[in-house]
């Protein structure tokens, strides 16, 4: 595989750019927006709540917001498709407005836990009525007289942190979120960019306390969305594994709360050069050059998991083609992603001749070495875009190829994946 691949806009930043734009008064312009299904579903939901969003040309959008607390009660069900980020952030965004919203999603999203956001949103005064176990579909009644909240995150989740901060915008006083392990900080960065007042301090336990001034006004702001490191991860690992590859991935987000995969791959012996580091739109970005490499197994510590939580499917594929064992710790959260990724990874690798063990929240992959994976099996993707892309990458590196049962979900985050990979010379049929 050779050439240049510009990965699509970052999904986390794209959701937030639309949501913050819709909560500001005036016109926000966005460049490089990811036009994947997840983000387009968020745009539809924001329209149903009264914001005006329009595409000017590919990736370039204008948003006319309604202001903090300005969402209108929607007359339809809010369907977030496959997107946990979309629904959880929007639940936070409406929780402190006196409106009723009914949320739903596809079969994957309707299986995922929402209680993790509903718990803190109830503290603001919101109420939720949904299926057993806090599952969608669900109606959220926003608080009439919201209270400010201080919330210690019980799980390392940027979605929960962001839901609380978004709710705090329309509550009086100060809302605080305490996190033991830093999760992606795009909400904090973008809130400041849109004029909110936020401070970060450290408590006695050394945990980060993020405090937001409530009753906030957001002012519109321009946003340039960098390339998504979680999407760039697929061509990057493919280039490492396919003999003779030399691939350039320009303008990839290098925020330290997202860059764990690249650090891990380098520890495995990957030839990855981080070129031309710079700042774009308030975020660090760089061009990444990846050349085919012989990888060795490593031990990935649990504290790194939040900085690469979406990258374990493709890291496991890299591990399968490395020499020696790779031990990935602290992966409990993988069970509640678009699929139960811990078992989807294990099943897919085993079917293709790779030995895998799961011990509690630890995944161990016994590498077959360069060119050692046989392949030949069909992998169940369980409505999960990243499982589909990861196993297609395994197919490129294997002797007999790998088939996946469903590629539709790839359009949620990386609609141009197949065409972009073929343009680099990858054999995808
Ligand atoms: C995201 C946070 C992560 C990640 C997801 C995007 C975000 O989820 O897996 O793809 O944009 O805040 P959790 O907060 O559940 O870890």
Coordinates of C-alpha atoms and ligand atoms in Angstrom, one line a residue:
X1 CA 0.0 0.0 0.0
X2 CA 1.4 3.3 -1.0
X3 CA 0.3 6.9 -1.2
X4 CA -1.6 9.5 0.8
X5 CA -4.9 9.0 2.6
X6 CA -6.7 11.9 4.3
X7 CA -8.9 10.3 7.0
X8 CA -12.3 11.9 7.5
X9 CA -13.1 14.5 10.1
X10 CA -12.9 13.5 13.7
X11 CA -16.2 12.1 14.9
X12 CA -16.1 13.4 18.5
X13 CA -15.2 16.9 17.4
X14 CA -17.8 16.8 14.6
X15 CA -20.7 15.9 17.0
X16 CA -19.6 18.6 19.4
X17 CA -19.1 21.3 16.7
X18 CA -22.8 20.8 15.6
X19 CA -24.1 20.7 19.2
X20 CA -22.2 23.7 20.4
X21 CA -23.1 25.6 17.3
X22 CA -26.7 24.8 17.9
X23 CA -26.4 26.1 21.5
X24 CA -24.8 29.4 20.5
X25 CA -26.8 32.4 19.2
X26 CA -25.7 33.4 15.7
X27 CA -23.8 31.6 12.9
X28 CA -21.1 29.0 13.5
X29 CA -19.1 27.8 10.5
X30 CA -17.6 24.3 10.4
X31 CA -14.9 23.0 8.0
X32 CA -14.0 19.4 7.5
X33 CA -17.1 18.0 9.3
X34 CA -17.4 14.2 9.2
X35 CA -20.4 13.5 7.1
X36 CA -20.8 10.0 8.4
X37 CA -24.2 8.7 9.5
X38 CA -23.6 9.2 13.2
X39 CA -22.9 12.9 12.8
X40 CA -25.7 13.4 10.2
X41 CA -28.1 11.9 12.8
X42 CA -27.0 14.5 15.3
X43 CA -27.7 17.2 12.7
X44 CA -31.2 15.8 12.2
X45 CA -31.9 15.8 15.9
X46 CA -30.7 19.4 16.3
X47 CA -33.0 20.5 13.5
X48 CA -35.9 18.8 15.3
X49 CA -35.0 20.9 18.3
X50 CA -35.2 24.1 16.3
X51 CA -31.6 24.8 15.2
X52 CA -30.9 25.6 11.6
X53 CA -28.1 23.5 10.1
X54 CA -27.1 23.5 6.4
X55 CA -24.3 22.0 4.3
X56 CA -22.7 24.5 2.0
X57 CA -20.3 22.1 0.3
X58 CA -18.6 18.8 1.2
X59 CA -17.5 19.1 4.8
X60 CA -18.5 22.8 5.1
X61 CA -21.5 23.6 7.3
X62 CA -23.3 26.5 8.7
X63 CA -25.2 26.3 12.0
X64 CA -27.6 29.0 13.3
X65 CA -28.0 28.2 16.9
X66 CA -30.9 28.8 19.3
X67 CA -28.9 29.7 22.4
X68 CA -28.4 27.8 25.7
X69 CA -31.8 26.8 26.9
X70 CA -33.4 27.7 23.6
X71 CA -34.2 24.2 22.3
X72 CA -37.9 23.8 21.3
X73 CA -39.8 20.7 22.3
X74 CA -39.5 18.3 19.3
X75 CA -42.7 17.0 17.6
X76 CA -41.0 13.7 16.6
X77 CA -38.9 10.9 18.1
X78 CA -35.2 11.8 18.1
X79 CA -33.4 8.9 16.3
X80 CA -29.6 8.7 16.9
X81 CA -29.1 5.6 14.7
X82 CA -25.9 3.8 15.8
X83 CA -24.4 6.7 17.8
X84 CA -23.8 6.5 21.6
X85 CA -22.0 9.8 21.5
X86 CA -24.8 11.6 19.7
X87 CA -27.6 10.4 22.1
X88 CA -25.6 10.8 25.3
X89 CA -24.4 14.3 24.5
X90 CA -27.9 15.3 23.4
X91 CA -29.5 13.9 26.5
X92 CA -27.2 16.3 28.5
X93 CA -27.9 19.2 26.2
X94 CA -31.7 19.0 26.7
X95 CA -31.7 17.9 30.4
X96 CA -31.9 21.4 31.8
X97 CA -34.6 22.7 29.5
X98 CA -38.3 22.2 30.3
X99 CA -39.0 20.0 27.3
X100 CA -39.9 16.4 26.7
X101 CA -37.7 14.5 24.3
X102 CA -38.1 10.8 23.2
X103 CA -34.8 9.2 22.1
X104 CA -34.2 6.1 20.1
X105 CA -31.6 4.4 18.0
X106 CA -30.8 1.2 16.0
X107 CA -30.7 -2.3 17.4
X108 CA -27.1 -1.8 18.6
X109 CA -27.8 1.6 20.4
X110 CA -31.0 0.2 22.0
X111 CA -28.9 -2.4 23.7
X112 CA -26.4 0.1 25.2
X113 CA -26.6 1.4 28.8
X114 CA -28.0 4.9 29.2
X115 CA -28.2 4.9 33.0
X116 CA -24.6 6.2 33.2
X117 CA -25.9 9.6 31.8
X118 CA -29.3 9.5 33.4
X119 CA -27.9 9.1 36.9
X120 CA -26.2 12.5 36.9
X121 CA -28.9 14.1 34.7
X122 CA -31.5 13.3 37.4
X123 CA -29.3 15.3 39.9
X124 CA -30.0 18.4 37.8
X125 CA -33.8 17.7 38.1
X126 CA -34.4 15.8 34.9
X127 CA -36.6 12.6 34.8
X128 CA -36.3 9.7 32.4
X129 CA -38.7 6.9 31.5
X130 CA -37.3 4.2 29.4
X131 CA -36.9 0.4 29.0
X132 CA -35.6 -1.9 31.7
X133 CA -31.9 -1.4 32.5
X134 CA -32.0 2.2 31.2
X135 CA -32.3 1.2 27.6
X136 CA -33.7 3.2 24.6
X137 CA -36.3 4.1 23.5
X138 CA -36.6 6.6 26.4
X139 CA -38.3 9.9 27.2
X140 CA -36.4 12.5 29.0
X141 CA -38.2 15.3 30.8
X142 CA -35.9 18.2 31.2
X143 CA -35.7 20.1 34.5
X144 CA -37.9 23.2 35.0
X145 CA -35.7 24.6 37.7
X146 CA -32.3 22.9 37.2
X147 CA -29.8 22.6 40.1
X148 CA -26.1 22.7 39.6
X149 CA -24.3 19.4 40.1
X150 CA -20.9 18.1 41.3
X151 CA -20.3 14.6 39.8
X152 CA -17.5 12.1 40.2
X153 CA -17.3 9.9 37.1
X154 CA -17.7 6.3 38.2
X155 CA -16.5 5.1 34.7
X156 CA -13.8 6.8 32.5
X157 CA -16.3 8.2 29.9
X158 CA -16.0 11.4 28.0
X159 CA -19.6 11.0 26.9
X160 CA -20.8 11.1 30.5
X161 CA -18.4 14.0 31.3
X162 CA -19.7 15.9 28.3
X163 CA -23.4 15.2 29.1
X164 CA -22.9 16.7 32.6
X165 CA -21.1 19.7 31.3
X166 CA -23.7 20.3 28.5
X167 CA -26.5 20.1 31.2
X168 CA -24.5 22.5 33.4
X169 CA -24.6 25.2 30.8
X170 CA -28.3 25.9 31.5
X171 CA -28.1 25.4 35.3
X172 CA -27.3 28.2 37.8
X173 CA -24.1 28.3 39.8
X174 CA -21.2 26.0 39.0
X175 CA -21.3 22.4 37.8
X176 CA -18.2 20.3 38.3
X177 CA -17.1 16.9 37.0
X178 CA -14.3 14.9 38.7
X179 CA -12.4 12.4 36.7
X180 CA -9.8 10.0 38.1
X181 CA -8.3 9.3 34.6
X182 CA -8.3 11.9 31.9
X183 CA -10.7 11.2 29.0
X184 CA -10.8 13.0 25.7
X185 CA -11.1 16.7 26.4
X186 CA -12.8 18.0 23.2
X187 CA -15.8 19.3 25.2
X188 CA -13.6 21.4 27.5
X189 CA -11.6 22.8 24.6
X190 CA -14.6 23.6 22.5
X191 CA -16.6 25.0 25.4
X192 CA -13.8 27.6 25.9
X193 CA -13.7 28.2 22.2
X194 CA -17.4 29.1 22.3
X195 CA -16.9 31.5 25.2
X196 CA -17.9 29.4 28.2
X197 CA -15.9 29.8 31.5
X198 CA -14.2 26.6 32.7
X199 CA -11.4 25.9 35.1
X200 CA -9.5 22.7 35.7
X201 CA -8.0 22.0 39.1
X202 CA -6.6 18.9 40.9
X203 CA -8.2 17.6 44.1
X204 CA -6.5 16.0 47.1
X205 CA -6.6 12.6 45.4
X206 CA -4.8 14.0 42.4
X207 CA -8.0 13.8 40.3
X208 CA -9.0 16.4 37.7
X209 CA -11.9 18.7 38.6
X210 CA -13.5 20.5 35.7
X211 CA -15.7 23.3 36.9
X212 CA -18.1 25.1 34.5
X213 CA -19.8 28.4 35.2
X214 CA -23.5 27.9 34.6
X215 CA -26.2 30.2 33.1
X216 CA -23.8 30.4 30.2
X217 CA -24.1 32.1 26.9
X218 CA -22.3 30.5 24.0
X219 CA -21.1 32.7 21.2
X220 CA -20.8 31.3 17.7
X221 CA -17.3 30.2 16.6
X222 CA -15.5 28.8 13.6
X223 CA -14.4 25.2 13.9
X224 CA -11.9 23.3 11.7
X225 CA -12.2 19.6 12.3
X226 CA -8.9 17.6 12.0
X227 CA -8.7 14.0 10.7
X228 CA -9.9 11.4 13.0
X229 CA -7.1 9.4 14.6
X230 CA -9.5 6.5 15.3
X231 CA -10.3 6.3 11.6
X232 CA -6.6 6.9 10.5
X233 CA -5.8 3.9 12.7
X234 CA -7.2 1.4 10.1
X235 CA -5.0 2.5 7.1
X236 CA -2.1 3.0 9.6
X237 CA -2.2 -0.6 10.9
X238 CA -2.9 -1.9 7.4
X239 CA 0.3 -0.1 6.2
X240 CA 2.3 -1.6 9.0
X241 CA 1.1 -5.1 8.2
X242 CA 1.1 -5.2 4.3
X243 CA 4.6 -5.8 3.0
X244 CA 6.3 -2.9 1.2
X245 CA 3.8 -0.2 2.4
X246 CA 4.6 3.5 2.8
X247 CA 1.5 5.6 3.6
X248 CA 1.1 9.2 4.6
X249 CA -1.9 10.3 6.7
X250 CA -2.0 14.1 6.7
X251 CA -3.6 16.4 9.4
X252 CA -4.4 13.7 12.0
X253 CA -5.6 14.9 15.4
X254 CA -2.8 14.3 17.9
X255 CA -4.5 15.3 21.1
X256 CA -2.7 13.4 23.9
X257 CA -6.1 12.1 25.2
X258 CA -6.6 10.3 21.8
X259 CA -3.1 9.3 20.8
X260 CA -2.6 6.1 22.8
X261 CA -2.6 3.7 19.7
X262 CA 0.3 5.5 18.0
X263 CA 2.4 5.3 21.2
X264 CA 1.6 1.6 21.6
X265 CA 2.4 0.8 18.0
X266 CA 5.7 2.5 18.3
X267 CA 6.5 0.4 21.4
X268 CA 5.7 -2.6 19.3
X269 CA 8.4 -1.5 16.9
X270 CA 6.3 0.3 14.3
X271 CA 8.0 2.6 11.9
X272 CA 5.7 5.6 12.4
X273 CA 7.0 9.2 12.0
X274 CA 5.0 12.1 13.4
X275 CA 5.8 14.9 11.0
X276 CA 5.1 18.6 11.0
X277 CA 3.3 18.8 14.4
X278 CA 1.2 22.0 14.6
X279 CA -2.0 23.5 16.0
X280 CA -5.2 23.6 14.0
X281 CA -8.5 24.8 15.4
X282 CA -7.4 24.6 19.0
X283 CA -6.2 21.0 18.7
X284 CA -2.7 19.5 18.1
X285 CA -2.4 17.8 14.7
X286 CA 0.4 16.2 12.7
X287 CA 1.1 14.2 9.5
X288 CA 1.7 10.6 10.1
X289 CA 4.0 8.5 7.9
X290 CA 3.7 4.7 8.3
X291 CA 6.0 2.1 6.8
X292 CA 5.6 -1.7 6.9
X293 CA 7.2 -3.0 10.0
X294 CA 7.9 -6.2 12.0
X295 CA 6.0 -5.9 15.2
X296 CA 6.5 -7.5 18.6
X297 CA 4.0 -8.0 21.4
X298 CA 3.8 -5.6 24.3
X299 CA 1.9 -5.1 27.6
X300 CA -0.5 -2.2 27.3
X301 CA -1.3 -0.6 30.7
X302 CA -4.9 0.0 31.8
X303 CA -4.3 3.7 32.4
X304 CA -3.7 4.1 28.7
X305 CA -7.2 2.7 27.8
X306 CA -9.1 6.0 27.7
X307 CA -6.6 7.4 25.2
X308 CA -7.2 4.6 22.8
X309 CA -10.5 3.1 23.8
X310 CA -11.8 2.9 20.2
X311 CA -8.6 1.5 18.8
X312 CA -8.4 -1.9 20.6
X313 CA -10.1 -3.8 17.7
X314 CA -7.4 -2.7 15.2
X315 CA -4.6 -3.0 17.9
X316 CA -5.7 -6.6 18.4
X317 CA -5.3 -7.2 14.7
X318 CA -1.8 -5.7 14.8
X319 CA -1.1 -7.9 17.9
X320 CA -2.2 -11.0 15.9
X321 CA 0.5 -10.2 13.3
X322 CA 3.2 -9.4 15.8
X323 CA 5.7 -11.9 17.3
X324 CA 4.9 -12.8 20.9
X325 CA 2.0 -12.0 23.2
X326 CA 0.3 -8.7 23.5
X327 CA -1.5 -8.1 26.8
X328 CA -4.2 -5.4 26.8
X329 CA -5.5 -4.5 30.3
X330 CA -8.4 -2.5 31.6
X331 CA -10.8 -3.2 28.8
X332 CA -14.2 -3.4 30.7
X333 CA -15.6 -0.5 28.7
X334 CA -15.2 -2.4 25.4
X335 CA -18.2 -4.6 26.4
X336 CA -20.6 -1.6 26.1
X337 CA -19.5 -0.1 22.8
X338 CA -21.4 -0.5 19.5
X339 CA -21.0 -4.2 20.2
X340 CA -19.4 -6.2 23.0
X341 CA -16.0 -5.6 21.4
X342 CA -14.1 -7.8 23.8
X343 CA -16.0 -10.9 22.6
X344 CA -16.3 -9.7 19.0
X345 CA -12.5 -9.3 18.8
X346 CA -11.8 -12.6 20.4
X347 CA -14.3 -14.5 18.3
X348 CA -13.1 -12.9 15.0
X349 CA -9.4 -13.6 15.8
X350 CA -10.1 -17.2 16.9
X351 CA -12.1 -17.9 13.7
X352 CA -9.0 -16.8 11.7
X353 CA -6.6 -19.1 13.6
X354 CA -5.2 -16.7 16.2
X355 CA -5.1 -17.8 19.9
X356 CA -6.8 -15.3 22.3
X357 CA -7.6 -15.3 26.0
X358 CA -9.8 -13.1 28.0
X359 CA -9.1 -12.9 31.7
X360 CA -11.6 -10.5 33.3
X361 CA -10.9 -7.2 31.7
X362 CA -7.7 -8.3 30.1
X363 CA -7.3 -9.4 26.5
X364 CA -4.3 -11.5 25.5
X365 CA -3.5 -12.1 21.9
X366 CA -0.8 -14.6 20.9
X367 CA 0.8 -13.2 17.8
X368 CA 1.5 -15.3 14.8
X369 CA 4.3 -13.1 13.5
X370 CA 4.6 -11.3 10.2
X371 CA 2.5 -13.1 7.5
X372 CA 1.6 -15.8 10.0
X373 CA -2.2 -15.3 10.1
X374 CA -4.1 -17.8 8.0
X375 CA -7.5 -16.0 7.8
X376 CA -10.1 -17.6 5.7
X377 CA -13.1 -17.1 8.0
X378 CA -16.2 -14.9 8.0
X379 CA -16.3 -12.5 10.9
X380 CA -19.6 -11.4 12.6
X381 CA -19.5 -7.6 13.0
X382 CA -22.6 -7.1 15.2
X383 CA -23.5 -3.7 13.8
X384 CA -20.1 -2.4 14.7
X385 CA -18.2 -0.3 12.2
X386 CA -14.8 -0.7 13.9
X387 CA -15.1 -4.5 14.1
X388 CA -15.8 -4.5 10.4
X389 CA -12.8 -2.2 9.5
X390 CA -10.4 -4.0 11.9
X391 CA -11.1 -7.4 10.4
X392 CA -10.9 -6.1 6.8
X393 CA -7.4 -5.0 7.8
X394 CA -6.7 -8.4 9.2
X395 CA -7.8 -9.8 5.8
X396 CA -5.2 -7.6 4.0
X397 CA -2.5 -9.0 6.2
X398 CA -3.6 -12.7 6.2
X399 CA -2.8 -15.5 3.7
X400 CA -6.4 -16.4 2.8
X401 CA -8.2 -13.1 3.3
X402 CA -11.0 -12.4 5.8
X403 CA -14.7 -11.9 5.0
X404 CA -17.0 -9.7 7.1
X405 CA -20.7 -10.3 7.3
X406 CA -21.8 -6.7 7.0
X407 CA -20.1 -3.5 5.9
X408 CA -23.0 -1.1 6.1
X409 CA -22.0 0.3 9.5
X410 CA -18.7 1.6 8.1
X411 CA -20.7 4.5 6.8
X412 CA -21.3 5.7 10.4
X413 CA -17.7 6.9 10.8
X414 CA -15.6 6.4 7.6
X415 CA -17.9 6.4 4.5
X416 CA -15.0 6.5 2.1
X417 CA -13.1 3.6 3.7
X418 CA -13.3 1.1 0.9
X419 CA -12.5 3.6 -1.9
X420 CA -9.7 5.2 0.1
X421 CA -8.1 1.9 1.0
X422 CA -8.3 0.7 -2.6
X423 CA -6.7 3.9 -3.8
X424 CA -3.6 3.0 -1.7
X425 CA -3.6 -0.4 -3.4
X426 CA -5.4 -2.5 -0.8
X427 CA -7.3 -5.5 -2.1
X428 CA -10.8 -5.1 -0.8
X429 CA -13.6 -6.8 -2.7
Ligands
LIG1 C1 -16.6 9.5 22.7 C2 -16.2 8.9 23.9 C3 -15.9 7.4 24.0 C4 -15.7 6.8 22.6 C5 -16.6 7.2 21.6 C6 -16.6 8.7 21.4 C7 -16.8 10.9 22.7 O1 -17.0 6.8 24.6 O2 -15.7 5.4 22.7 O3 -16.4 6.6 20.4 O4 -16.9 11.5 21.6 O5 -17.0 11.5 23.8 P1 -17.1 6.7 26.2 O6 -17.3 8.0 26.7 O7 -18.3 5.8 26.4 O8 -15.8 6.0 26.7

